[in-house]
Rosetta silent file (secondary structure, phi, psi, omega in degrees, C-alpha in Angstrom):
SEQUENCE: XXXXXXXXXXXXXXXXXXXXXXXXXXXXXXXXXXXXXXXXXXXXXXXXXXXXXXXXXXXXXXXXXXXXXXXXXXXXXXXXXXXXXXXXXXXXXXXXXXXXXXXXXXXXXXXXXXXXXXXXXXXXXXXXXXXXXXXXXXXXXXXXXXXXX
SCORE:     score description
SCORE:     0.000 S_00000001
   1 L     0.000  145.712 -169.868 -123.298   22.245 -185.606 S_00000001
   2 L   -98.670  157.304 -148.897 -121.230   19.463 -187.157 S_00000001
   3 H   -77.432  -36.760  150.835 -118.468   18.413 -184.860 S_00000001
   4 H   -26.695  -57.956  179.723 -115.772   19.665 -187.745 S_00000001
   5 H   -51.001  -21.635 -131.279 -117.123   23.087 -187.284 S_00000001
   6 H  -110.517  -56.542 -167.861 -116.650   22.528 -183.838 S_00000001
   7 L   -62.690   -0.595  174.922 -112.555   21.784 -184.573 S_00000001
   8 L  -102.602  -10.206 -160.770 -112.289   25.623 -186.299 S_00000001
   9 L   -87.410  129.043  139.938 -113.558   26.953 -182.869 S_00000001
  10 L  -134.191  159.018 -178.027 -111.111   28.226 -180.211 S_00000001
  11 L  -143.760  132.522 -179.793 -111.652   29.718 -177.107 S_00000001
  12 L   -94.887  146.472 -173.124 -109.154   31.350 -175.027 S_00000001
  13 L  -133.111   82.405  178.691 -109.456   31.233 -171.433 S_00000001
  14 L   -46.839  145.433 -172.268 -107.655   33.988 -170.145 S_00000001
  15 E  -104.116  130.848  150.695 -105.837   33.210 -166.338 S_00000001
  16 L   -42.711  -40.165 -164.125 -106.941   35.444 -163.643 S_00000001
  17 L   -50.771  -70.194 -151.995 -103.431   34.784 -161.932 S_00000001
  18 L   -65.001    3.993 -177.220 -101.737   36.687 -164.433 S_00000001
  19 L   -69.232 -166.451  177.762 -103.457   40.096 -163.721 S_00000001
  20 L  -124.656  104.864 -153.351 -103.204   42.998 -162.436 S_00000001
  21 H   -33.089  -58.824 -179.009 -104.768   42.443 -158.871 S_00000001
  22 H   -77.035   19.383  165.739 -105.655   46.110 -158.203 S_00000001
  23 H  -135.746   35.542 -159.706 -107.221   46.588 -161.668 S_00000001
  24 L   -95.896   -8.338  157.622 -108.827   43.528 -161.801 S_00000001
  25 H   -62.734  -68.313 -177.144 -113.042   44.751 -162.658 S_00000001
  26 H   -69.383    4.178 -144.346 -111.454   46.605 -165.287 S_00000001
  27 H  -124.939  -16.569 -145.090 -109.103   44.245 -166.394 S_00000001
  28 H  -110.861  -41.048 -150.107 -111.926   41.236 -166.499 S_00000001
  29 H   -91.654  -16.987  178.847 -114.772   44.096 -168.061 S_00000001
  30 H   -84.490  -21.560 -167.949 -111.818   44.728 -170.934 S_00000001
  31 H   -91.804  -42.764  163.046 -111.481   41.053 -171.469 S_00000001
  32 H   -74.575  -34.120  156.057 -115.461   40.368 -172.001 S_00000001
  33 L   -56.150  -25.082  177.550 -115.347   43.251 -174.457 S_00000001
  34 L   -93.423    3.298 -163.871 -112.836   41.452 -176.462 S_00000001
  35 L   106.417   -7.127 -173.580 -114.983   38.152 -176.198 S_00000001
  36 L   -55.909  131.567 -158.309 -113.338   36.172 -173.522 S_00000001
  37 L  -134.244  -49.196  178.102 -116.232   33.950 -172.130 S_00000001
  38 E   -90.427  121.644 -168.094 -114.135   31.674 -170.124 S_00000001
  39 E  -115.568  143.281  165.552 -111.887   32.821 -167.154 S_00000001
  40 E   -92.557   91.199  153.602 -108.957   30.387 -165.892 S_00000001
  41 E  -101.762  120.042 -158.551 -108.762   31.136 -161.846 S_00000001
  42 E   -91.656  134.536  169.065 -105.935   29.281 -160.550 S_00000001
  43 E  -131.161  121.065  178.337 -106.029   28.443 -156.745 S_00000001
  44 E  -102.407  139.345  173.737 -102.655   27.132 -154.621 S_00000001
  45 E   -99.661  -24.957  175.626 -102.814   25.657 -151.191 S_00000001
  46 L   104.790   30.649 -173.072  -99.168   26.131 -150.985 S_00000001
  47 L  -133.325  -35.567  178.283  -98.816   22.396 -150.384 S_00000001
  48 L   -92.907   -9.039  158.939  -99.675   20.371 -153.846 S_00000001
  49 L  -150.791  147.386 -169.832  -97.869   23.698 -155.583 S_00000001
  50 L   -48.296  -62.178  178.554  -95.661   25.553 -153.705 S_00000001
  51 L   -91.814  164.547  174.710  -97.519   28.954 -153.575 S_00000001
  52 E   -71.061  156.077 -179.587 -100.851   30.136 -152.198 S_00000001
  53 E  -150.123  128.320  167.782 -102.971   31.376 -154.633 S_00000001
  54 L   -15.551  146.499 -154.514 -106.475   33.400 -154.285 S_00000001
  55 L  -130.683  141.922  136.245 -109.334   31.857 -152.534 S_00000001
  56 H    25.770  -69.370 -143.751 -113.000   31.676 -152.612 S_00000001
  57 H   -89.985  -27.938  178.896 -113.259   35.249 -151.301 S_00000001
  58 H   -61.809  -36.626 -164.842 -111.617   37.171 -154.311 S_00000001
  59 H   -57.692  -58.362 -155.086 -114.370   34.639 -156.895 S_00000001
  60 H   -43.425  -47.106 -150.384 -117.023   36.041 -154.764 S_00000001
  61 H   -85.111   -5.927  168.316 -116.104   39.355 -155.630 S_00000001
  62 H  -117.442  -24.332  170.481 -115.918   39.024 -159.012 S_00000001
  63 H   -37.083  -34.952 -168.715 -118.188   36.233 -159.740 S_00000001
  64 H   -91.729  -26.774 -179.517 -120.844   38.793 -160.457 S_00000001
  65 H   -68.173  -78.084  174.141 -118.963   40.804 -163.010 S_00000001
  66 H   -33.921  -54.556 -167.087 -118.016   37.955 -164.995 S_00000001
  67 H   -74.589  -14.243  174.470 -121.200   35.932 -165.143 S_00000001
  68 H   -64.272  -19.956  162.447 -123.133   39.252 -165.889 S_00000001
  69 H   -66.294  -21.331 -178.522 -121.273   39.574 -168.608 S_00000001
  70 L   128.646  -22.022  172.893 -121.556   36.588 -170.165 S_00000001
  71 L   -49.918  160.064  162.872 -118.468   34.902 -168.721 S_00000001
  72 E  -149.513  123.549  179.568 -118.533   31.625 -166.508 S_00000001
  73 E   -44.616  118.491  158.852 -115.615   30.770 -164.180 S_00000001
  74 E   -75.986   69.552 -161.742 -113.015   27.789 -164.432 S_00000001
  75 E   -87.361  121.337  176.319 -111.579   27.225 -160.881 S_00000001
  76 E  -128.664  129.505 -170.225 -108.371   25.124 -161.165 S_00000001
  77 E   -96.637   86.037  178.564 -107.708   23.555 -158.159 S_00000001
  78 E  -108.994   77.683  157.861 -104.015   23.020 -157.817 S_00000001
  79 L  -148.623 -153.754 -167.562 -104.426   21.174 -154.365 S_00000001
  80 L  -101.884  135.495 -164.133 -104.554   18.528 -152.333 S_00000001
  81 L    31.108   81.422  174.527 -108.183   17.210 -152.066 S_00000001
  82 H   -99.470   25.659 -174.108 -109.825   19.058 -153.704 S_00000001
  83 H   -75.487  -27.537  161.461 -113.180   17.746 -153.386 S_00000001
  84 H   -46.623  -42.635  172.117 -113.056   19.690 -149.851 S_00000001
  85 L  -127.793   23.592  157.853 -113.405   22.587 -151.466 S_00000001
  86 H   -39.341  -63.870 -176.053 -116.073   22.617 -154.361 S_00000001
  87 H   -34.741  -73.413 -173.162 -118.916   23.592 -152.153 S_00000001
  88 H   -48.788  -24.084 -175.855 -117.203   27.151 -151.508 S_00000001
  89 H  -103.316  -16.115  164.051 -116.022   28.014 -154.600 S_00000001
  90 H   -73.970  -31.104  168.772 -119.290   27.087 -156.048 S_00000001
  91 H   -45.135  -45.681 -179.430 -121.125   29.008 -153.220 S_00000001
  92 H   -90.712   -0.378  141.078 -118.536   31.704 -154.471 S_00000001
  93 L   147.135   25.322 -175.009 -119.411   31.702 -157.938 S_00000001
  94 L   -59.289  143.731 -171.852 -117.518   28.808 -159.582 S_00000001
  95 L  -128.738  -59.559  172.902 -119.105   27.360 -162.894 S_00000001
  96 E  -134.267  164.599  176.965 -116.746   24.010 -163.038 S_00000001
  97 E  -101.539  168.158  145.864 -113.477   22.896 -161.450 S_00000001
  98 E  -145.755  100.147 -174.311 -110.819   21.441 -163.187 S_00000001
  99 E   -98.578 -167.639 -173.757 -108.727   19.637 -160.691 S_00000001
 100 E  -110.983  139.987  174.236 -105.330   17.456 -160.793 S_00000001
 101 H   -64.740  -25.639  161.487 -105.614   14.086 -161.360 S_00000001
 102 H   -48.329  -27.247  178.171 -102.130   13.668 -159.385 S_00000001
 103 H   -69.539  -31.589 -173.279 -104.237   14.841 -156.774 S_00000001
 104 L   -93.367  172.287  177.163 -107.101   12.286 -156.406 S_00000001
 105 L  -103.021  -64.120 -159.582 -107.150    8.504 -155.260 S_00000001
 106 L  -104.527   86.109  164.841 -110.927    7.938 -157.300 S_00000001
 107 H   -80.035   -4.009 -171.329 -111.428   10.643 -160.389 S_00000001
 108 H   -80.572  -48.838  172.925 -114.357    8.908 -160.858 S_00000001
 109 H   -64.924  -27.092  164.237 -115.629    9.894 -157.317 S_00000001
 110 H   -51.035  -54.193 -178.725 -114.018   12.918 -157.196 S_00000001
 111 H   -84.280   -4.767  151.295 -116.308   14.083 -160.250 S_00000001
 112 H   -83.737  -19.121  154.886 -119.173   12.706 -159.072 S_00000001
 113 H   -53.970  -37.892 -167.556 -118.989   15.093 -156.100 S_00000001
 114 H   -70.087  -35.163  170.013 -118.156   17.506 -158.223 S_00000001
 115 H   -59.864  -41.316 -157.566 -121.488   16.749 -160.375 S_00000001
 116 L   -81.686   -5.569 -161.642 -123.230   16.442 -157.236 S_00000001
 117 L   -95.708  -42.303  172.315 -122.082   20.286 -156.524 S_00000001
 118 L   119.473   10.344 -167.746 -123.619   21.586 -159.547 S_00000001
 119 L  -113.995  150.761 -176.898 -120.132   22.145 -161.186 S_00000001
 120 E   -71.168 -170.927  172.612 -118.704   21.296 -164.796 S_00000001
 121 L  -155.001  144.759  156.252 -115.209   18.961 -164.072 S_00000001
 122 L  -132.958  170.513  173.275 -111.815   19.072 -165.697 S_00000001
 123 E  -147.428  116.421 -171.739 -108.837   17.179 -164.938 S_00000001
 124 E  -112.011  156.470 -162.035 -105.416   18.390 -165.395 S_00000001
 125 E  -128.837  150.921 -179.292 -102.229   17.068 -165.630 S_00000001
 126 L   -50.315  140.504  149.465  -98.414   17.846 -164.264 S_00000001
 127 L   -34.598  133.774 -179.203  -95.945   17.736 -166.702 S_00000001
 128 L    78.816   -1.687  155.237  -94.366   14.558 -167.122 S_00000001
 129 L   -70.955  139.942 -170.533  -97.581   12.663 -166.282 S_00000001
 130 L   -82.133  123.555 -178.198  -98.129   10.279 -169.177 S_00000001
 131 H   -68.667   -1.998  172.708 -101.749   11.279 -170.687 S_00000001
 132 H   -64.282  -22.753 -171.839 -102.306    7.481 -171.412 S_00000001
 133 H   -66.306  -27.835 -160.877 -102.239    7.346 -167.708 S_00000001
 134 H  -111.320  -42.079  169.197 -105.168    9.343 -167.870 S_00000001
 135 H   -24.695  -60.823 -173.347 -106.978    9.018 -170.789 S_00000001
 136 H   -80.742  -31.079 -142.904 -109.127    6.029 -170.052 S_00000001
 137 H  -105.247  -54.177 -179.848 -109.818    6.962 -166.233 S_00000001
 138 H   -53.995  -51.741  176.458 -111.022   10.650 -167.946 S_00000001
 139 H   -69.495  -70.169  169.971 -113.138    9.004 -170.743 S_00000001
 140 H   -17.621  -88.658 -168.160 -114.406    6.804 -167.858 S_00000001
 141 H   -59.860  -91.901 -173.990 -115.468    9.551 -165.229 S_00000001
 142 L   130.362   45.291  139.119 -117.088   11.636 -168.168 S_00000001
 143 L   -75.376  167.690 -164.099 -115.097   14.726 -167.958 S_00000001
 144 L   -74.502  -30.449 -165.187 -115.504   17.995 -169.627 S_00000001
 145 L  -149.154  163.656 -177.881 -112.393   19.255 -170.377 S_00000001
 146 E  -130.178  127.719  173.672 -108.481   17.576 -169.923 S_00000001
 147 E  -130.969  119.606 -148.016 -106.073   20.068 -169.336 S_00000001
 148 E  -115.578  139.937 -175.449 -102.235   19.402 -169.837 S_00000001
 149 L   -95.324    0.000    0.000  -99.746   21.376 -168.182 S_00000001
């Protein structure tokens, strides 16, 4: 495919967050029926964003739904190190991270742990971060996906 062809493409990545928690197998199995291939699951520590947000334990539980479907998981990690917790959410069924670069010391080191995990990497950024700030450090590291907030 020629990389124009590529620039006609979109893909929506629907957010878990917004759902409706006690209908969420049917909510996720309505969403791969319409084509949705990529799910956005947002996770808060309650300390680099104010609220907690679903853990690990929910992906597991869903993990199986999605990728049988065809789906693959985004886990955006809006916390504080989050290199701490790749292993678990890949163990729970994670396909890449996208974490914040406000968050990191090293993105280059971050995302080679993250590489070393078996997970894709993004890196996203707060509002009012400048993406020049980021650009070259992003291009650098060899992430997948940049995601601006």
């Amino acid at each position: 495919m020629a990389w124009w062809d590529r620039l006609r493409e979109a893909e929506v990545e629907p957010s878990l967050y917004a759902a409706d928690f006690a209908k969420l197998g049917e909510q996720i199995e309505e969403l791969l029926g319409a084509g949705a291939r990529v799910f956005h699951y947002d996770v808060g520590d309650g300390h680099f964003v104010e609220p907690i947000i679903i853990g690990p334990i929910v992906l597991r539980s869903i993990g199986g739904l999605i990728h049988d479907g065809g789906g693959r998981v985004d886990v955006h990690l809006m916390v504080e190190s989050p290199e701490g917790h790749f292993r678990a959410f890949r163990e729970a069924g994670a396909d890449s991270v996208t974490f914040h670069y406000e968050a990191v010391e090293d993105l280059g080191a971050v995302t080679a742990s993250a590489r070393e995990h078996g997970l894709g990497v993004g890196v996203a950024l707060k509002p009012g971060t400048a993406v020049e700030e980021v650009a070259e450090a992003a291009i650098a590291a060899g992430v997948d996906l940049v995601l601006c907030m």
